[in-house]
Coordinates of C-alpha atoms in Angstrom, one line a residue:
M272 CA 78.0 107.0 75.4
N273 CA 76.0 108.5 72.6
Y274 CA 76.5 112.2 73.1
T275 CA 75.1 113.3 69.7
R276 CA 72.0 111.2 69.8
I277 CA 68.9 113.2 68.8
P278 CA 65.8 112.4 71.0
D279 CA 62.8 110.5 69.6
A280 CA 60.5 112.2 67.2
E281 CA 58.1 113.5 69.9
T282 CA 60.7 115.7 71.5
A283 CA 63.3 116.0 68.7
G284 CA 62.1 119.4 67.6
Q285 CA 62.2 121.0 71.0
W286 CA 65.7 119.6 71.6
L287 CA 67.0 120.7 68.2
E288 CA 65.9 124.3 68.7
N289 CA 67.4 124.6 72.2
A290 CA 71.2 124.5 71.9
I291 CA 71.2 127.4 74.4
E292 CA 70.5 124.7 77.1
S293 CA 74.0 123.6 76.7
V294 CA 75.3 126.8 78.2
D295 CA 73.5 126.0 81.5
Y296 CA 75.0 122.6 81.4
L297 CA 78.5 124.0 80.8
K298 CA 78.1 126.4 83.7
L299 CA 77.2 123.4 85.9
V300 CA 80.2 121.4 84.7
L301 CA 82.6 124.2 85.4
T302 CA 81.6 124.2 89.1
G303 CA 82.5 120.5 89.5
D304 CA 85.6 118.6 90.6
W305 CA 87.0 118.6 87.1
I306 CA 87.2 121.6 84.7
P307 CA 87.2 120.8 81.0
I308 CA 89.9 122.9 79.1
Y309 CA 89.2 121.2 75.8
V310 CA 86.2 119.3 74.5
S311 CA 85.8 118.5 70.9
G312 CA 83.0 116.5 69.2
P313 CA 80.9 116.5 66.1
F314 CA 78.5 119.3 67.3
F315 CA 80.1 120.8 70.4
Y316 CA 83.4 122.5 71.2
V317 CA 85.0 124.0 74.3
F318 CA 88.5 125.4 74.4
A319 CA 89.8 127.2 77.4
V320 CA 92.9 129.4 77.9
L321 CA 94.2 131.5 80.8
M322 CA 93.6 135.3 80.7
K323 CA 95.5 137.7 82.9
A324 CA 93.2 138.7 85.8
E325 CA 93.9 142.4 85.2
K326 CA 92.3 142.1 81.8
A327 CA 89.2 140.5 83.2
N328 CA 88.2 143.2 85.6
P329 CA 85.9 143.7 83.9
V330 CA 86.0 141.6 80.7
D331 CA 85.8 143.5 77.5
H332 CA 83.4 141.2 75.8
A333 CA 83.2 143.4 72.7
K334 CA 86.9 142.7 72.1
L335 CA 86.9 139.1 73.4
G336 CA 83.9 138.0 71.4
P337 CA 85.5 137.9 67.9
V338 CA 88.9 136.5 69.1
V339 CA 89.7 133.2 67.5
I340 CA 91.7 130.6 69.4
D341 CA 92.8 127.3 67.9
P342 CA 94.2 124.4 69.9
S343 CA 96.4 123.5 66.9
S344 CA 98.1 126.9 67.1
S345 CA 101.4 126.7 69.0
W346 CA 104.6 128.5 69.8
R347 CA 106.4 129.3 66.6
L348 CA 109.3 131.2 65.1
E349 CA 107.8 134.0 62.9
H350 CA 109.8 135.3 59.9
V351 CA 108.4 138.5 58.5
W352 CA 109.4 141.2 56.1
G353 CA 107.9 144.1 54.2
G354 CA 105.7 147.0 55.3
G355 CA 108.7 149.3 55.5
E356 CA 110.1 147.3 58.3
P357 CA 113.4 145.4 58.3
E358 CA 113.3 141.6 57.9
R359 CA 113.0 140.0 61.3
M360 CA 112.2 136.9 63.3
Y361 CA 110.6 136.5 66.7
L362 CA 109.0 133.9 69.0
E363 CA 105.2 134.1 69.1
A364 CA 102.8 132.2 71.4
G365 CA 99.9 130.2 70.1
I366 CA 97.3 132.7 71.4
G367 CA 99.4 135.7 70.3
E368 CA 101.1 138.5 72.3
S369 CA 99.3 141.4 70.7
G370 CA 98.7 144.0 73.4
G371 CA 95.3 144.8 72.0
S372 CA 93.9 141.3 72.5
P373 CA 92.2 140.5 75.9
L374 CA 94.2 137.3 75.8
A375 CA 97.6 139.0 75.4
C376 CA 100.1 137.7 78.0
G377 CA 97.7 134.8 78.8
Q378 CA 98.5 131.1 78.6
Q379 CA 97.4 128.4 76.3
L380 CA 97.1 125.2 78.4
M381 CA 97.0 122.5 75.7
Y382 CA 98.0 122.0 72.1
R383 CA 96.7 119.7 69.5
R384 CA 99.8 118.6 67.6
R385 CA 100.1 117.0 64.2
M386 CA 102.8 115.3 62.3
Y387 CA 102.7 113.5 59.0
G388 CA 102.2 109.7 59.6
L389 CA 101.0 110.2 63.2
D390 CA 97.5 110.6 64.6
P391 CA 96.9 114.0 66.2
Y392 CA 97.8 114.0 69.8
I393 CA 97.4 116.3 72.8
E394 CA 100.4 118.1 74.4
L395 CA 100.1 120.1 77.7
D396 CA 101.9 123.4 78.4
Q397 CA 105.0 122.6 80.3
R398 CA 104.5 125.4 82.7
L399 CA 101.3 123.8 83.9
V400 CA 102.7 120.3 83.9
Q401 CA 105.8 121.1 85.8
A402 CA 104.2 123.5 88.3
L403 CA 101.6 120.8 89.2
D404 CA 104.4 118.2 89.3
V405 CA 102.6 115.8 87.1
H406 CA 103.8 113.2 84.6
F407 CA 102.0 111.5 81.7
L408 CA 101.2 107.8 82.2
S409 CA 100.0 106.4 78.9
E410 CA 98.2 103.4 80.6
R411 CA 96.0 105.9 82.5
N412 CA 95.7 108.5 79.7
A413 CA 96.4 111.1 82.3
Y414 CA 99.1 113.4 83.8
C415 CA 99.5 112.0 87.3
R416 CA 101.4 112.5 90.6
V417 CA 101.8 110.5 93.8
N418 CA 99.6 111.8 96.6
R419 CA 100.4 111.8 100.3
R420 CA 99.0 108.3 100.7
G421 CA 101.3 107.0 97.9
D422 CA 98.5 106.4 95.4
I423 CA 99.0 107.5 91.8
E424 CA 96.4 110.3 91.3
P425 CA 95.3 111.7 87.9
I426 CA 95.4 115.5 87.8
I427 CA 95.0 116.2 84.1
K428 CA 93.0 113.6 82.1
V429 CA 93.2 113.2 78.3
E430 CA 90.3 111.1 77.2
Q431 CA 89.1 109.8 73.8
L432 CA 85.3 109.7 74.1
P433 CA 83.5 106.6 72.8
A434 CA 82.4 106.7 69.2
D435 CA 78.8 107.7 68.5
E436 CA 76.5 105.9 66.1
S437 CA 78.2 107.6 63.2
G438 CA 81.7 106.6 64.3
H439 CA 82.6 110.1 65.4
R440 CA 84.9 110.3 68.5
G441 CA 85.3 113.2 70.8
T442 CA 88.3 114.3 72.9
L443 CA 88.1 115.6 76.4
V444 CA 90.9 117.2 78.4
S445 CA 90.1 118.1 82.0
V446 CA 92.1 119.4 85.0
K447 CA 91.3 118.7 88.6
T448 CA 89.6 121.9 89.9
E449 CA 91.6 122.4 93.1
D450 CA 94.9 122.2 91.2
L451 CA 93.8 124.5 88.4
V452 CA 92.4 127.0 90.9
K453 CA 95.7 127.1 92.8
Y454 CA 97.6 127.6 89.5
M455 CA 95.2 130.5 88.5
V456 CA 95.6 132.2 91.9
V457 CA 99.4 132.0 91.9
T458 CA 99.7 133.1 88.2
Q459 CA 97.0 135.8 88.7
T460 CA 94.8 134.5 85.8
V461 CA 91.2 133.5 85.1
L462 CA 90.0 130.8 82.8
A463 CA 88.4 132.1 79.5
A464 CA 86.6 129.3 77.7
K465 CA 85.4 129.6 74.1
F466 CA 82.3 127.4 73.4
D467 CA 80.2 126.5 70.4
F468 CA 77.2 124.1 70.5
T469 CA 75.2 123.2 67.5
R470 CA 72.0 121.1 67.2
V471 CA 71.0 120.0 63.7
D472 CA 69.6 116.8 62.2
H473 CA 71.3 116.5 58.8
K474 CA 69.6 113.1 58.1
K475 CA 66.0 114.1 58.5
V476 CA 65.5 117.8 57.9
G477 CA 68.7 118.8 56.1
F478 CA 70.5 122.0 56.7
D479 CA 70.9 125.0 54.4
G480 CA 72.4 127.7 56.6
W481 CA 71.4 130.1 59.4
Q482 CA 70.0 132.9 57.2
D483 CA 66.5 132.4 58.6
A484 CA 67.5 131.9 62.2
E485 CA 66.0 133.9 65.1
R486 CA 69.0 135.4 66.7
Q487 CA 69.8 136.9 70.1
S488 CA 72.8 138.0 72.1
F489 CA 73.5 137.9 75.8
T490 CA 76.2 139.6 77.9
A491 CA 77.0 139.4 81.6
P492 CA 80.2 140.0 83.5
N493 CA 81.4 136.4 83.1
L494 CA 79.4 135.2 80.2
A495 CA 78.6 136.4 76.7
Y496 CA 77.2 134.5 73.7
H497 CA 75.3 134.8 70.4
S498 CA 72.7 132.3 69.5
G499 CA 70.3 131.4 66.7
R500 CA 67.4 129.0 66.3
I501 CA 65.2 127.8 63.5
P502 CA 62.1 126.6 65.4
G503 CA 61.7 122.8 65.5
R504 CA 64.7 122.3 63.2
S505 CA 68.1 123.5 64.5
S506 CA 69.9 126.0 66.7
F507 CA 73.4 127.1 67.7
V508 CA 75.1 129.1 70.5
N509 CA 78.7 130.3 70.8
G510 CA 80.5 132.6 73.0
W511 CA 82.8 133.0 76.0
I512 CA 82.5 132.0 79.7
I513 CA 84.9 133.2 82.4
V514 CA 85.8 131.0 85.4
R515 CA 87.4 132.9 88.3
P516 CA 89.2 131.1 91.1
N517 CA 87.1 130.6 94.2
K518 CA 90.0 131.2 96.5
T519 CA 92.3 134.1 97.3
L520 CA 96.1 134.0 97.4
A521 CA 95.9 134.2 101.2
E522 CA 93.6 131.2 101.3
V523 CA 95.8 129.1 99.1
I524 CA 98.8 130.0 101.3
E525 CA 96.9 129.0 104.4
D526 CA 96.0 125.6 102.7
E527 CA 99.7 125.0 102.0
N528 CA 100.6 125.8 105.6
T529 CA 97.9 123.6 107.0
A530 CA 99.0 120.7 104.9
S531 CA 102.6 120.9 106.2
D532 CA 101.7 121.8 109.8
R533 CA 102.3 118.6 111.9
S534 CA 100.4 120.2 114.8
K535 CA 97.2 120.0 112.8
R536 CA 97.6 116.4 111.7
Q537 CA 95.8 113.5 113.2
Y538 CA 97.7 110.8 115.1
A539 CA 96.7 107.3 116.2
D540 CA 97.2 105.8 119.7
F541 CA 99.4 102.7 120.1
I542 CA 100.3 100.2 122.8
I543 CA 104.0 100.9 123.4
Q544 CA 106.8 99.6 125.6
D545 CA 107.8 102.8 127.4
A546 CA 111.6 102.8 127.0
R547 CA 111.9 105.5 129.7
Y548 CA 109.8 104.1 132.6
G549 CA 109.7 100.4 131.7
R550 CA 106.0 100.2 131.4
I551 CA 103.4 99.1 128.9
I552 CA 101.1 102.0 128.1
T553 CA 98.9 103.5 125.4
C554 CA 100.3 106.6 123.9
S555 CA 99.6 108.9 120.9
A556 CA 102.0 109.1 118.1
A557 CA 101.7 112.9 118.2
P558 CA 105.1 114.5 118.7
E559 CA 104.0 116.3 121.8
A560 CA 102.9 113.0 123.5
S561 CA 106.6 111.8 123.8
T562 CA 110.0 113.3 124.4
N563 CA 113.6 112.7 123.5
Y564 CA 116.7 112.0 125.5
F565 CA 117.8 115.7 125.4
D566 CA 114.6 117.4 126.5
A567 CA 113.4 114.5 128.7
T568 CA 110.1 116.2 129.6
E569 CA 108.9 114.8 132.9
G570 CA 106.2 112.1 132.7
L571 CA 106.5 111.5 128.9
P572 CA 107.8 108.3 127.3
F573 CA 110.7 108.5 125.0
E574 CA 109.9 108.8 121.3
L575 CA 112.2 105.8 120.7
S576 CA 109.9 103.6 122.7
P577 CA 109.3 100.4 120.7
V578 CA 105.8 99.5 119.4
F579 CA 105.0 95.9 118.5
F580 CA 102.7 94.3 115.8
R581 CA 101.5 91.0 114.6
P582 CA 103.6 89.8 111.6
E583 CA 100.6 90.1 109.3
V584 CA 101.1 93.8 109.2
M585 CA 103.8 93.3 106.5
S586 CA 101.4 91.4 104.2
K587 CA 100.1 94.4 102.2
Y588 CA 103.6 95.8 101.7
K589 CA 104.8 92.5 100.3
A590 CA 101.7 92.1 98.1
D591 CA 101.9 95.4 96.3
T592 CA 105.5 95.7 95.1
D593 CA 104.6 98.5 92.6
K594 CA 103.6 100.8 95.4
Y595 CA 105.7 99.7 98.3
Q596 CA 109.5 98.9 98.7
I597 CA 110.9 96.9 101.6
D598 CA 114.5 97.8 101.6
G599 CA 116.4 96.3 104.5
R600 CA 114.8 97.6 107.6
M601 CA 112.9 100.4 105.8
I602 CA 109.5 100.5 104.1
R603 CA 109.0 103.1 101.4
C604 CA 105.7 104.1 99.7
R605 CA 106.8 105.6 96.4
N606 CA 108.0 109.1 97.3
A607 CA 105.0 109.8 99.6
W608 CA 106.2 108.4 103.0
E609 CA 108.6 106.0 104.6
L610 CA 108.8 104.0 107.8
R611 CA 112.5 104.5 108.6
S612 CA 113.1 101.5 110.8
F613 CA 111.5 98.2 111.6
D614 CA 112.7 94.7 112.5
I615 CA 111.4 91.3 113.7
N616 CA 112.0 90.0 117.2
E617 CA 112.5 86.4 118.4
A618 CA 108.7 86.0 118.9
G619 CA 108.1 86.9 115.3
Q620 CA 106.6 90.4 116.1
V621 CA 107.3 93.3 113.8
H622 CA 108.5 96.3 115.8
T623 CA 109.3 99.9 115.1
Y624 CA 109.5 103.1 117.1
L625 CA 106.8 105.6 118.2
Q626 CA 108.6 108.4 116.5
D627 CA 108.7 106.6 113.1
L628 CA 105.0 105.9 113.3
S629 CA 104.4 109.6 113.7
H630 CA 105.7 110.3 110.2
L631 CA 103.2 108.1 108.5
P632 CA 99.9 109.4 107.1
Y633 CA 97.0 109.0 109.6
E634 CA 95.3 106.4 107.4
E635 CA 98.6 104.3 107.5
Q636 CA 98.8 104.7 111.2
L637 CA 95.3 103.3 111.6
Y638 CA 96.4 100.3 109.5
W639 CA 99.3 99.6 111.8
K640 CA 97.2 100.2 114.9
S641 CA 94.9 97.3 113.7
F642 CA 97.9 94.9 114.2
N643 CA 99.2 96.5 117.4
E644 CA 99.8 94.3 120.4
E645 CA 101.8 94.1 123.6
P646 CA 105.4 92.8 123.3
K647 CA 106.0 89.1 123.6
A648 CA 109.8 89.5 123.5
P649 CA 112.3 92.4 123.5
I650 CA 113.3 94.1 120.2
S651 CA 115.8 92.3 118.0
K652 CA 119.4 92.2 119.1
R653 CA 120.3 93.9 115.8
S654 CA 118.0 96.8 116.5
F655 CA 119.2 97.2 120.1
T656 CA 122.8 97.2 118.9
S657 CA 122.4 99.7 116.1
D658 CA 119.6 101.9 117.5
F659 CA 120.5 102.1 121.2
L660 CA 124.2 101.2 121.5
G661 CA 125.0 103.1 118.2
Q662 CA 127.2 100.2 117.1
W663 CA 127.5 98.3 113.8
T664 CA 125.9 95.0 114.2
N665 CA 127.9 91.9 113.2
E666 CA 124.9 89.6 113.0
P667 CA 124.9 87.8 109.7
D668 CA 122.1 88.6 107.3
P669 CA 122.3 86.1 104.5
L670 CA 119.5 87.7 102.5
D671 CA 121.1 91.1 102.6
E672 CA 124.4 89.6 101.6
L673 CA 122.8 87.8 98.7
K674 CA 121.2 91.1 97.5
R675 CA 124.6 92.8 97.7
D676 CA 126.3 90.0 95.8
T677 CA 123.7 90.0 93.0
A678 CA 123.8 93.8 92.8
S679 CA 127.6 93.5 92.4
L680 CA 127.1 90.9 89.6
D681 CA 124.6 93.2 88.0
G682 CA 127.2 95.9 88.0
S683 CA 130.1 93.8 86.7
R684 CA 128.0 91.8 84.2
P685 CA 129.9 88.6 83.8
P686 CA 128.7 86.8 80.6
W687 CA 127.3 83.9 82.7
W688 CA 125.0 86.2 84.7
I689 CA 121.6 87.7 83.8
P690 CA 121.2 91.0 85.7
R691 CA 118.4 90.7 88.2
G692 CA 117.5 94.3 88.7
E693 CA 116.4 96.2 91.7
A694 CA 112.7 95.1 91.5
V695 CA 113.7 91.4 91.9
R696 CA 116.0 92.2 94.8
L697 CA 113.3 94.2 96.6
A698 CA 110.8 91.4 96.1
A699 CA 113.0 89.0 98.1
Q700 CA 112.1 89.3 101.7
Y701 CA 112.0 87.2 104.9
P702 CA 108.7 85.4 105.6
S703 CA 106.9 85.7 108.8
Q704 CA 107.1 83.0 111.4
D705 CA 104.0 80.9 110.7
N706 CA 102.6 81.7 107.3
A707 CA 103.3 78.7 105.0
A708 CA 102.0 80.4 101.9
E709 CA 104.3 83.4 102.4
W710 CA 107.2 81.1 103.1
G711 CA 106.7 79.4 99.7
Q712 CA 106.3 82.8 98.0
E713 CA 109.6 84.0 99.5
I714 CA 111.4 80.9 98.5
M715 CA 110.2 81.5 95.0
H716 CA 111.5 85.1 95.2
L717 CA 114.9 83.9 96.5
D718 CA 115.1 81.4 93.6
Q719 CA 114.3 84.2 91.1
L720 CA 117.0 86.3 92.6
V721 CA 119.7 83.7 92.4
V722 CA 119.0 80.6 90.2
E723 CA 117.2 82.5 87.4
G724 CA 120.3 84.7 87.1
F725 CA 122.5 82.0 85.6
K726 CA 122.7 82.0 81.8
E727 CA 122.8 78.4 80.7
S728 CA 124.2 79.1 77.2
E729 CA 127.3 80.7 78.7
L730 CA 127.6 78.0 81.4
R731 CA 127.7 75.4 78.6
K732 CA 130.6 77.4 77.0
I733 CA 132.5 77.4 80.2
A734 CA 131.9 73.7 80.8
A735 CA 133.1 72.9 77.2
N736 CA 136.2 75.0 77.7
C737 CA 136.9 73.0 80.9
G738 CA 136.6 69.8 78.9
A739 CA 133.5 68.7 80.9
Q740 CA 131.0 66.2 79.6
M741 CA 127.4 67.4 79.9
G742 CA 123.9 66.3 79.0
T743 CA 121.8 68.2 76.5
N744 CA 119.0 68.6 79.0
W745 CA 121.1 69.7 81.9
R746 CA 120.0 72.9 83.6
S747 CA 122.2 75.6 85.2
L748 CA 122.8 74.0 88.6
R749 CA 123.9 70.7 87.1
L750 CA 126.2 72.6 84.7
I751 CA 127.8 74.6 87.5
E752 CA 128.4 71.4 89.5
T753 CA 130.1 69.9 86.4
I754 CA 132.2 73.0 86.0
F755 CA 133.3 72.8 89.7
V756 CA 134.5 69.2 89.2
A757 CA 136.2 70.0 85.9
S758 CA 137.9 72.9 87.6
G759 CA 139.4 70.6 90.3
V760 CA 136.9 70.8 93.1
P761 CA 136.4 67.3 94.6
E762 CA 133.1 65.9 93.5
G763 CA 131.7 65.6 97.1
K764 CA 132.6 69.2 97.9
A765 CA 131.1 70.4 94.6
K766 CA 127.8 68.6 95.4
A767 CA 127.8 70.1 98.9
M768 CA 128.3 73.6 97.5
I769 CA 125.5 73.4 95.0
A770 CA 123.1 71.4 97.3
P771 CA 121.5 74.5 99.0
L772 CA 120.6 76.0 95.6
Q773 CA 119.3 72.7 94.4
R774 CA 117.3 72.4 97.6
M775 CA 115.8 75.9 97.2
H776 CA 115.0 75.3 93.5
A777 CA 113.2 72.0 94.4
L778 CA 111.3 73.6 97.2
R779 CA 110.1 76.4 94.9
S780 CA 108.6 73.8 92.5
T781 CA 106.9 71.9 95.4
L782 CA 105.6 74.8 97.5
T783 CA 104.3 77.0 94.7
A784 CA 102.5 74.1 92.9
H785 CA 98.8 74.8 92.5
T786 CA 97.9 71.4 94.0
G787 CA 98.6 70.2 97.5
G788 CA 99.7 66.6 98.2
T789 CA 101.9 64.6 100.5
T790 CA 105.1 66.2 99.3
K791 CA 104.1 69.8 100.1
A792 CA 102.6 68.8 103.5
E793 CA 105.8 66.9 104.3
E794 CA 108.0 69.8 103.4
K795 CA 106.0 72.1 105.7
R796 CA 106.2 69.6 108.5
K797 CA 109.9 69.1 108.1
A798 CA 110.6 72.8 108.1
I799 CA 108.8 73.4 111.4
A800 CA 110.2 70.2 113.0
E801 CA 113.8 71.2 112.2
H802 CA 113.7 75.0 112.6
Q803 CA 110.5 75.7 114.7
T804 CA 109.5 78.6 112.4
Y805 CA 109.3 79.1 108.6
R806 CA 111.4 82.2 109.0
A807 CA 114.2 80.3 110.8
H808 CA 114.1 77.7 108.0
F809 CA 114.4 80.5 105.4
E810 CA 117.3 82.1 107.1
N811 CA 119.2 78.8 107.2
L812 CA 118.4 78.1 103.6
A813 CA 119.4 81.6 102.5
G814 CA 122.7 81.2 104.4
G815 CA 123.5 78.0 102.5
V816 CA 122.5 79.7 99.2
H817 CA 124.8 82.6 100.0
D818 CA 127.7 80.3 100.7
G819 CA 127.0 78.4 97.4
L820 CA 126.8 81.6 95.4
T821 CA 130.1 82.8 96.9
A822 CA 131.7 79.6 95.7
I823 CA 130.1 79.9 92.3
I824 CA 131.4 83.4 91.8
A825 CA 134.9 82.4 92.8
V826 CA 135.0 79.5 90.3
L827 CA 133.2 81.1 87.4
N828 CA 135.1 84.3 87.6
G829 CA 138.4 82.6 88.2
D830 CA 140.8 80.6 86.0
P831 CA 139.1 77.2 85.4
T832 CA 142.5 75.6 84.9
T833 CA 143.5 76.5 88.4
P834 CA 141.3 74.5 90.8
P835 CA 140.7 76.0 94.2
E836 CA 142.3 74.2 97.2
D837 CA 140.2 71.7 99.0
E838 CA 139.5 72.7 102.5

């Protein structure tokens, strides 16, 4: 982007003498989706602050015109004396609080801060930042928030413009129009932007001042400027432009009410298993299309009617762990929405309830709808027990137990354990029934959760203290097996305890290898032959890993001189 490039010789003169054209461009920009509140470059400058609306009806351009505002001016503690007044100190805003200024009681939105040894940087007014609920993300160079779809959305952008042919870089700070308008309406302010555009070619024609410039002034209710031009050589224009919100307070309040009014939301239709009348029907997720056990409106299905989906519906949530969290039977999308309950039945279908689908954004409902199908089996026993009988389920869940155990280790921090963190725990999930690639991926996540948590250097110390002999190239699982034996565990039992972890670790290497081959194909065949589904194989493997980890914790946290009793 070469934003200071002077046109070719044919049109250069016309361009140089028409800086006033930039005012029309600025007016156009200020009607767009983003409003610049600070633009600084070699020959252009825009700096906008908020003015109290009461001082802008009408704007006193005679007073506003000469006002100087500086983005590097900030809040400060003033210390003054003299003039017949006692020595005093007070807090003063960057744009001043003098009652005579049209900007008095206004608000400076951004500050250009400097400190010795640091490059100048932009800081936003905290009233604006907190009111808009935005947070600075350095990788995006923007103040962002999570929108209703769970996407990170820039609201205030701080951009370094590309260098021009002379190496000059500009800075642009812009705010999303709808958010700035809402802020102005609520704070009863308007935007007052100081601008200055200059067009001059120092390289070719030189520049010796504006004393010979043809000058003119312009004043309108929302715009005033002074300009000058030297025909064919140079020009300037500077002044103020006022941007008023295009909504009233009543309209802003109506927008807020509409956004939170569930009756005005869209809802998708789903094939459901009507829990009330025992039928398979298509029903809207809209709250009024179903009923609860207390109201029991005649003819309507219960809102707790199950809805079934192909297992692939989970793929996108597993793939984007930055955006989505699968936590037990719940799916969360940042702080935007959550699916409060789901499970997987014996046929491998994902199921949830009509009521829970109604809380999802419409776009998310449509995503689930694309995987919707009739039930092939009832809901899981676990879901029926907890959701309909209201009882605690005693069905073992080895993956959940492994997550609890590793979370406990993270908290107690024994020296032989490397904390796994919540992100690693959330990444570990059950695979679907028939997806071999997902099965391999989840075995890798399980291995990362458990085996990668063992700290080999500390295991070597424990083994040495037990008097065990060890090889220099032994890894964590071999070291743990040696510690078991040295602690009095019979060798056969020690091998059996560690075997599931070794099996998992070996499977990870085989299944996540970039090449295929007989071994990978054989492992897939074997898993299906022995367990019918990849999920069932994973559950069995996770159960063995959990038993092994339980034994490891008991031995490594116990007294190695007191061997556990053989069972």
